[in-house]
């Protein structure tokens, strides 16, 4: 279990489950965004044309590069795992709300996926398919 204080959201609680913008652009209530972790680093990766690897499509941070390293090496690197751990606790620490370096989270287009993945992780093993 990733945390004890997550809330499972019903799609009815969210105006549009196909939100394409984050709280900053009014696409999702900030309260919802503040209650879910960022799990995108476990299910998504962005490889840019120059070989830079980013954990998120809106993040300016390059976590690794595949010009000189294998993808598996970057995916399983300590840098990537550190990023995952930090963003998995975003809803607790709320650093994206007070640290300008991480304000890109407020335009996150992956909130519906984060909600879906978080809800999946909270299900009992017997209900996971």
Short mmCIF file of C-alpha atoms in Angstrom, two decimals:
data_model
loop_
_atom_site.label_atom_id
_atom_site.label_comp_id
_atom_site.label_asym_id
_atom_site.label_seq_id
_atom_site.Cartn_x
_atom_site.Cartn_y
_atom_site.Cartn_z
CA UNK A 1 0.00 0.00 0.00
CA UNK A 2 1.39 3.38 -0.94
CA UNK A 3 -0.28 5.47 1.75
CA UNK A 4 -3.02 5.31 4.36
CA UNK A 5 -4.69 8.64 3.67
CA UNK A 6 -5.75 8.33 0.04
CA UNK A 7 -9.38 8.74 -0.91
CA UNK A 8 -10.97 6.78 -3.71
CA UNK A 9 -12.79 9.20 -6.00
CA UNK A 10 -15.98 8.30 -7.74
CA UNK A 11 -16.08 9.61 -11.30
CA UNK A 12 -19.32 11.39 -10.35
CA UNK A 13 -17.30 13.58 -7.96
CA UNK A 14 -15.24 14.84 -10.87
CA UNK A 15 -16.93 17.10 -13.36
CA UNK A 16 -15.24 15.46 -16.32
CA UNK A 17 -13.24 12.22 -16.03
CA UNK A 18 -11.51 13.09 -19.31
CA UNK A 19 -9.93 16.28 -17.99
CA UNK A 20 -7.11 17.46 -20.22
CA UNK A 21 -5.74 20.25 -18.04
CA UNK A 22 -4.85 20.58 -14.38
CA UNK A 23 -6.15 22.72 -11.57
CA UNK A 24 -4.37 25.87 -12.69
CA UNK A 25 -6.39 26.03 -15.90
CA UNK A 26 -9.64 25.19 -14.13
CA UNK A 27 -9.78 21.67 -15.52
CA UNK A 28 -10.05 20.06 -12.09
CA UNK A 29 -10.79 21.33 -8.59
CA UNK A 30 -7.57 22.00 -6.68
CA UNK A 31 -8.96 20.01 -3.71
CA UNK A 32 -9.01 16.85 -5.84
CA UNK A 33 -5.49 17.42 -7.08
CA UNK A 34 -4.26 17.93 -3.52
CA UNK A 35 -5.58 14.54 -2.38
CA UNK A 36 -3.98 12.22 -4.92
CA UNK A 37 -0.38 11.15 -5.42
CA UNK A 38 1.42 11.51 -8.72
CA UNK A 39 1.86 7.98 -10.05
CA UNK A 40 2.71 8.90 -13.63
CA UNK A 41 6.40 8.05 -13.08
CA UNK A 42 5.39 4.39 -12.82
CA UNK A 43 3.30 4.21 -15.98
CA UNK A 44 4.61 6.87 -18.34
CA UNK A 45 7.90 8.06 -19.77
CA UNK A 46 8.78 10.72 -22.30
CA UNK A 47 11.76 10.19 -24.55
CA UNK A 48 12.52 13.31 -26.52
CA UNK A 49 14.05 13.28 -29.98
CA UNK A 50 17.48 14.16 -28.58
CA UNK A 51 17.37 11.12 -26.26
CA UNK A 52 16.49 12.97 -23.04
CA UNK A 53 14.17 11.02 -20.74
CA UNK A 54 11.55 12.79 -18.66
CA UNK A 55 9.08 11.23 -16.25
CA UNK A 56 6.29 13.57 -17.27
CA UNK A 57 5.21 15.44 -20.37
CA UNK A 58 5.05 18.82 -18.59
CA UNK A 59 8.17 18.43 -16.44
CA UNK A 60 11.21 20.45 -17.47
CA UNK A 61 13.49 17.97 -15.65
CA UNK A 62 15.59 15.49 -17.59
CA UNK A 63 16.04 12.32 -15.52
CA UNK A 64 18.38 10.53 -17.87
CA UNK A 65 19.27 10.08 -21.50
CA UNK A 66 19.35 7.12 -23.85
CA UNK A 67 22.14 8.33 -26.12
CA UNK A 68 24.74 6.57 -23.98
CA UNK A 69 22.61 4.46 -21.58
CA UNK A 70 20.12 1.67 -22.10
CA UNK A 71 16.48 2.57 -21.46
CA UNK A 72 16.30 -0.04 -18.65
CA UNK A 73 19.24 1.61 -16.95
CA UNK A 74 17.49 5.01 -17.00
CA UNK A 75 14.07 3.58 -16.01
CA UNK A 76 15.55 1.75 -13.01
CA UNK A 77 18.07 4.47 -12.05
CA UNK A 78 18.30 6.04 -8.62
CA UNK A 79 17.43 9.40 -10.22
CA UNK A 80 14.16 8.04 -11.61
CA UNK A 81 13.32 6.24 -8.36
CA UNK A 82 14.01 9.42 -6.38
CA UNK A 83 11.68 11.36 -8.69
CA UNK A 84 8.97 8.69 -8.29
CA UNK A 85 9.25 8.74 -4.49
CA UNK A 86 9.08 12.53 -4.33
CA UNK A 87 6.05 12.81 -6.59
CA UNK A 88 4.28 9.86 -4.99
CA UNK A 89 4.05 12.06 -1.89
CA UNK A 90 3.03 15.24 -3.71
CA UNK A 91 -0.43 15.21 -2.13
CA UNK A 92 1.10 15.14 1.37
CA UNK A 93 3.90 17.66 0.96
CA UNK A 94 2.15 19.92 -1.58
CA UNK A 95 5.52 21.24 -2.78
CA UNK A 96 3.98 21.96 -6.18
CA UNK A 97 1.85 24.70 -4.62
CA UNK A 98 4.63 26.69 -2.93
CA UNK A 99 7.78 25.83 -4.88
CA UNK A 100 7.87 27.58 -8.27
CA UNK A 101 10.29 24.95 -9.57
CA UNK A 102 7.44 22.42 -9.46
CA UNK A 103 4.54 24.64 -10.51
CA UNK A 104 4.28 22.68 -13.76
CA UNK A 105 2.25 20.12 -11.78
CA UNK A 106 -0.63 22.57 -11.69
CA UNK A 107 -1.17 22.13 -15.44
CA UNK A 108 -0.94 18.34 -15.27
CA UNK A 109 -2.92 16.57 -17.99
CA UNK A 110 -2.49 13.18 -16.25
CA UNK A 111 -4.75 13.70 -13.25
CA UNK A 112 -7.43 11.27 -14.53
CA UNK A 113 -4.73 8.58 -14.96
CA UNK A 114 -3.37 9.34 -11.48
CA UNK A 115 -6.86 8.93 -10.01
CA UNK A 116 -7.42 5.68 -11.91
CA UNK A 117 -4.02 4.24 -10.96
CA UNK A 118 -4.36 5.35 -7.30
CA UNK A 119 -7.78 3.74 -7.10
CA UNK A 120 -6.35 0.55 -8.59
CA UNK A 121 -3.56 0.45 -6.01
CA UNK A 122 -6.06 0.87 -3.19
CA UNK A 123 -8.16 -2.11 -4.28
CA UNK A 124 -7.72 -5.37 -2.41
CA UNK A 125 -5.53 -7.82 -4.34
CA UNK A 126 -8.56 -10.07 -4.94
CA UNK A 127 -10.29 -7.27 -6.91
CA UNK A 128 -7.33 -6.36 -9.13
CA UNK A 129 -7.51 -7.70 -12.67
#
